[in-house]
Short mmCIF file of C-alpha atoms in Angstrom, two decimals:
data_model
loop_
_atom_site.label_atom_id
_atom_site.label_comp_id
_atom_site.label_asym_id
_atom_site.label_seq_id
_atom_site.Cartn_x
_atom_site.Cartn_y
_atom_site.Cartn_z
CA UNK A 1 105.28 121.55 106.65
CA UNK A 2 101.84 120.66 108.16
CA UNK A 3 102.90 120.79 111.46
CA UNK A 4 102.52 117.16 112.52
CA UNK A 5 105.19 115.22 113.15
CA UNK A 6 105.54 111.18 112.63
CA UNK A 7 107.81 108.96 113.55
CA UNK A 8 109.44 106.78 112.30
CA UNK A 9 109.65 107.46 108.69
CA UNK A 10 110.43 104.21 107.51
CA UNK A 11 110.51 101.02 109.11
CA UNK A 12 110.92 97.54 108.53
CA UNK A 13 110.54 94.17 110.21
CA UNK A 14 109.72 90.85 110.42
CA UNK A 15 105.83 89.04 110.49
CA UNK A 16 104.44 88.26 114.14
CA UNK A 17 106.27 91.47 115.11
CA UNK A 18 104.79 94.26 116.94
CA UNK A 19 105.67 98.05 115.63
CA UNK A 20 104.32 101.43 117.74
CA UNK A 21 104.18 104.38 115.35
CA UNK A 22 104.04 107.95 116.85
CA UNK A 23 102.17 110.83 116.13
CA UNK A 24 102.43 114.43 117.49
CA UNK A 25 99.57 116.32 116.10
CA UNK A 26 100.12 120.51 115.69
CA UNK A 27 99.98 122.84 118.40
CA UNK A 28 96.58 122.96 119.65
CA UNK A 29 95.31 120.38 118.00
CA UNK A 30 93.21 118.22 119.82
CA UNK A 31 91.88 115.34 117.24
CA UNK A 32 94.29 113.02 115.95
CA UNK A 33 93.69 110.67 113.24
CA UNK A 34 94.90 107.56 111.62
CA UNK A 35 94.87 106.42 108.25
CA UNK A 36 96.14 103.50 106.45
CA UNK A 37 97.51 103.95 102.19
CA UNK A 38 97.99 100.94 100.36
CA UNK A 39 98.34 101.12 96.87
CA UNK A 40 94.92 99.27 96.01
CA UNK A 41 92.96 100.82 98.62
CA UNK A 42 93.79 104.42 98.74
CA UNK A 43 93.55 106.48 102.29
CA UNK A 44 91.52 103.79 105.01
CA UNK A 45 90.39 105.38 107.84
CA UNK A 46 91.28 103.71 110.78
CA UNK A 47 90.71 105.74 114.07
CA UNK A 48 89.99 109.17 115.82
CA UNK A 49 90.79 110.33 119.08
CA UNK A 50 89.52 113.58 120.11
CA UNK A 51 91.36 115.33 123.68
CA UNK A 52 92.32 111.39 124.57
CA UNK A 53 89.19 109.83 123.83
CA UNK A 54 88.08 107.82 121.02
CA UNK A 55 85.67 109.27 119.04
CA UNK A 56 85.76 107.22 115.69
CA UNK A 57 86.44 103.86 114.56
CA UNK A 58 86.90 102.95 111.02
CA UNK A 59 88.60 99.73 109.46
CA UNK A 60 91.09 98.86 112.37
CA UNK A 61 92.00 95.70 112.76
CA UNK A 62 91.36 93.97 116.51
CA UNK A 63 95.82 93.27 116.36
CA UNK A 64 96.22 97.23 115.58
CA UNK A 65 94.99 99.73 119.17
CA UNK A 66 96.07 103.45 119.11
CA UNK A 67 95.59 105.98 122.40
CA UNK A 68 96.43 109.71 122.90
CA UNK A 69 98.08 110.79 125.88
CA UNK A 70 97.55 113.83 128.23
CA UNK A 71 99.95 116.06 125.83
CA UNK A 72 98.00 114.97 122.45
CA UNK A 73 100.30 112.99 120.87
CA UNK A 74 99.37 109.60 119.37
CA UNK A 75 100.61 106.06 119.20
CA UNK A 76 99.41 103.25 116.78
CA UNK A 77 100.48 100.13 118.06
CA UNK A 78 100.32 97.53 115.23
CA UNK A 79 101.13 93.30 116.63
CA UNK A 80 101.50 89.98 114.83
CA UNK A 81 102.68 91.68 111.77
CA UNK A 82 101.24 90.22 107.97
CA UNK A 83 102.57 90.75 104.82
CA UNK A 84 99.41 92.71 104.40
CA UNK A 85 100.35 95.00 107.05
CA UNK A 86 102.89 96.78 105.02
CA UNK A 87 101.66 99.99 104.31
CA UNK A 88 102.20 103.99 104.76
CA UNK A 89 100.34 105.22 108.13
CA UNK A 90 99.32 108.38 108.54
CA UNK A 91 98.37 110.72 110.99
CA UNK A 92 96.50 113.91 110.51
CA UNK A 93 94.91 116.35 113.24
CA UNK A 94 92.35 119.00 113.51
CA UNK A 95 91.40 121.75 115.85
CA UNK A 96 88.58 120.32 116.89
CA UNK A 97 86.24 116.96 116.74
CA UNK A 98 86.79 117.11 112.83
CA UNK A 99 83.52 116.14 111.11
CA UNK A 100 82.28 118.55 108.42
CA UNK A 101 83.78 121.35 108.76
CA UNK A 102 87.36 120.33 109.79
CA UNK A 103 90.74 120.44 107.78
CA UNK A 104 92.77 117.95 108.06
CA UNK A 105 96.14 118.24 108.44
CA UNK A 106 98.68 115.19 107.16
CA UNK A 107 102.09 114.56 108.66
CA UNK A 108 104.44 113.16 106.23
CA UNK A 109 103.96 109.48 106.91
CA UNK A 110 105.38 106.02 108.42
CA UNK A 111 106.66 103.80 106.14
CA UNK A 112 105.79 99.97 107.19
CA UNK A 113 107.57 97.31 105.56
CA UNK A 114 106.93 93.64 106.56
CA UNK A 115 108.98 91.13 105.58
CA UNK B 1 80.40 103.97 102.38
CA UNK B 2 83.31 104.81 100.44
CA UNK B 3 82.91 107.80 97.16
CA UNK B 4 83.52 106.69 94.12
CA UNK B 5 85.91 108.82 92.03
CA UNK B 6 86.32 109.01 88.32
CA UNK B 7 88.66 108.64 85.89
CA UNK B 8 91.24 106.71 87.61
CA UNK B 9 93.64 108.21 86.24
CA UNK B 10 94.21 111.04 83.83
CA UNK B 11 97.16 112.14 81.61
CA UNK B 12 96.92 115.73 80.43
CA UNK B 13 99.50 118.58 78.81
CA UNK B 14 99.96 121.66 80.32
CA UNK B 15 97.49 123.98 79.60
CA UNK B 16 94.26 121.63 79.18
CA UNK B 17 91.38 121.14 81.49
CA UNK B 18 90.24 118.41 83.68
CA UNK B 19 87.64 117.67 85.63
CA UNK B 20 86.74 114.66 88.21
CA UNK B 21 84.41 113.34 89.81
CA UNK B 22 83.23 112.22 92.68
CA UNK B 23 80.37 110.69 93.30
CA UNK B 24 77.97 108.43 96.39
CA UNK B 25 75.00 106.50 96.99
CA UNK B 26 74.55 108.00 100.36
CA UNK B 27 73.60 111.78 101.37
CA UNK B 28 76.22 113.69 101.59
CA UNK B 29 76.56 116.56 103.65
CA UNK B 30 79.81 118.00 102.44
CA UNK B 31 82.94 116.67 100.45
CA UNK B 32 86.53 117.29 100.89
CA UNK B 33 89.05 118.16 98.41
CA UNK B 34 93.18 116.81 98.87
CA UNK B 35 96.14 116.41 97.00
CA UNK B 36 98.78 113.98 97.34
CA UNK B 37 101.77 114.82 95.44
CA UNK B 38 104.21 111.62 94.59
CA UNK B 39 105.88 110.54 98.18
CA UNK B 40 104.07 113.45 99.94
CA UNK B 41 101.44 113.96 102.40
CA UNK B 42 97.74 114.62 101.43
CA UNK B 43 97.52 118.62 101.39
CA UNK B 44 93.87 120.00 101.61
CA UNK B 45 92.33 121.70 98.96
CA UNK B 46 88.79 122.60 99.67
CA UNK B 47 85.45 122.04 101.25
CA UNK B 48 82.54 122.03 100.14
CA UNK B 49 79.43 122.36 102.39
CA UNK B 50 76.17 123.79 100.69
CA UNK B 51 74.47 122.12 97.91
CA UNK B 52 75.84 123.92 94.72
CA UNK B 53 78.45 125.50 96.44
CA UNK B 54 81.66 126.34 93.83
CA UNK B 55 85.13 127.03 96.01
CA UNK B 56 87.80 127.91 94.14
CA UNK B 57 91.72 127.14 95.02
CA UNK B 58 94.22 128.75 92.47
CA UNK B 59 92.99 127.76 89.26
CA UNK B 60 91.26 124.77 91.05
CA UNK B 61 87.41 124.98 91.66
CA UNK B 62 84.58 122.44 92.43
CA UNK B 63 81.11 122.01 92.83
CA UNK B 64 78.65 119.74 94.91
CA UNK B 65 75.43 119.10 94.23
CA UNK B 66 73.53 117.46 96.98
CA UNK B 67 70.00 116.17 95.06
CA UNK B 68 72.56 113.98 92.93
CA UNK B 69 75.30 113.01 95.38
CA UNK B 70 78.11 114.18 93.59
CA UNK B 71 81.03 116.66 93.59
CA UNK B 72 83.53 117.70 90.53
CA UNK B 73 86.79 118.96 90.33
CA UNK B 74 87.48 121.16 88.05
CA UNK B 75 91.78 122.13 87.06
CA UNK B 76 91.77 124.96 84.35
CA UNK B 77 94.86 125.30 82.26
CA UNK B 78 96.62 122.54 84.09
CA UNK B 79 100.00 123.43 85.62
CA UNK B 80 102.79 120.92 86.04
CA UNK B 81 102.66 121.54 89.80
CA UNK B 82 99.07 119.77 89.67
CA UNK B 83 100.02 116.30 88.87
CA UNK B 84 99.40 114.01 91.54
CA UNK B 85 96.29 112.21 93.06
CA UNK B 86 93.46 113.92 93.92
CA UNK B 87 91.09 112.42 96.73
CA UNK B 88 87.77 113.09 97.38
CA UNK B 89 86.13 112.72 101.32
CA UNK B 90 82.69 112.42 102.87
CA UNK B 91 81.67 112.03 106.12
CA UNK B 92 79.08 110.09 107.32
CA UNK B 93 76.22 111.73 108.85
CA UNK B 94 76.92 112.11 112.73
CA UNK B 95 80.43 111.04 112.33
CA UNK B 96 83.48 112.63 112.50
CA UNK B 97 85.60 110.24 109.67
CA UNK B 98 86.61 111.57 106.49
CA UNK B 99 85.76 108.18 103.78
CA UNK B 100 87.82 109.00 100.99
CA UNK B 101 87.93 107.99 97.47
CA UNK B 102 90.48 105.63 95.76
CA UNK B 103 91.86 108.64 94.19
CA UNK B 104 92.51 109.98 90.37
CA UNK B 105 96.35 110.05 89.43
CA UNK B 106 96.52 113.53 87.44
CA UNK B 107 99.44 113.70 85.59
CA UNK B 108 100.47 116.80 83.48
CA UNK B 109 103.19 116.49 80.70
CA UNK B 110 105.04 119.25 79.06
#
């Protein structure tokens, strides 16, 4: 157990649909990431928030926007749901702004399905 | 720029040795190590931050060499626990993302 908890763990719905995945990253922890897994593409970075600022932007699409809140935690809020969407979305966190020196720690993973 | 890792995949029996490789066309300034066991999380392995550098993580070790942009993975006398796909990471210089590798599936057979 990494420490980070995700929820949900699975989840499935319909295209055009709007999904917010949540992240609590471990205690003291004040960078949160978020990655996308698809099976072709491996683990795509998609944004970093460090003590509820963003501090890194990777491959997120303008329909996807995440923010962390005063106690850490994360959302991912993913709208007008594709096909392509469907993927597992993680969320990892560090001790501090990550970079070279920082472990990352993985929760265990939302499950998007889009149908 | 995302590493490029290598073999894609990698059947071996217990008891034989692997390595993999990771290689990119930009500086690097350290590489990360993680394993992602079948319907598990990525679990860290190692970094590696100073050119020629070995770490070692059970019977798991690696190497970076900065002149030629790469990093290797080495497993010695593969265990069954060490199947699953191993991903390599590199961050940019001034940034704080991890851009990993497409992964190599390790799978060890009795």
């Amino acid at each position: 157990d990494s420490g980070v908890t995700q929820t949900p763990k699975h989840l499935i719905t319909a295209t055009g649909q709007r999904v917010t995945l949540r992240c609590s990253p471990r205690s003291g922890d004040l960078s949160v990431y978020w990655y996308q897994q698809s099976l072709d593409q491996g683990l795509q970075f998609l944004i970093q928030y460090y003590n509820g600022e963003e501090r890194a932007k990777g491959n997120i699409l303008e329909r996807f926007s995440a923010q962390q809140f005063p106690d850490l935690h994360s959302e991912l809020n993913l709208s007008s749901l594709e096909l392509g969407d469907s993927a597992l979305y993680f969320c990892a966190s560090s001790p501090d702004g990550g970079g070279h020196t920082g472990e990352l720690f993985f929760g265990e993973g939302s499950r998007l399905t889009v149908l | 720029q995302q590493p490029v890792q290598s073999p894609q995949a990698v059947i071996l029996r217990e008891g034989e040795d692997a390595v993999i490789n990771c290689s990119s066309s930009k500086a690097l300034y350290s590489v990360h190590w993680y394993r992602q066991k079948h319907g598990e999380a990525p679990v860290f392995l190692m970094i590696l931050l100073k050119g020629g550098e070995q770490k070692g993580h059970e019977k798991i070790s690696a190497s970076f060499n900065e002149k030629k942009q790469q990093s290797s993975l080495y497993l010695t006398a593969s265990q069954l626990s060490y199947s699953g796909t191993y991903f390599c990471g590199t961050p940019a210089a001034g940034s704080y993302q991890l851009t990993f590798g497409k992964g190599t599936k390790l799978s060890v057979i009795p």
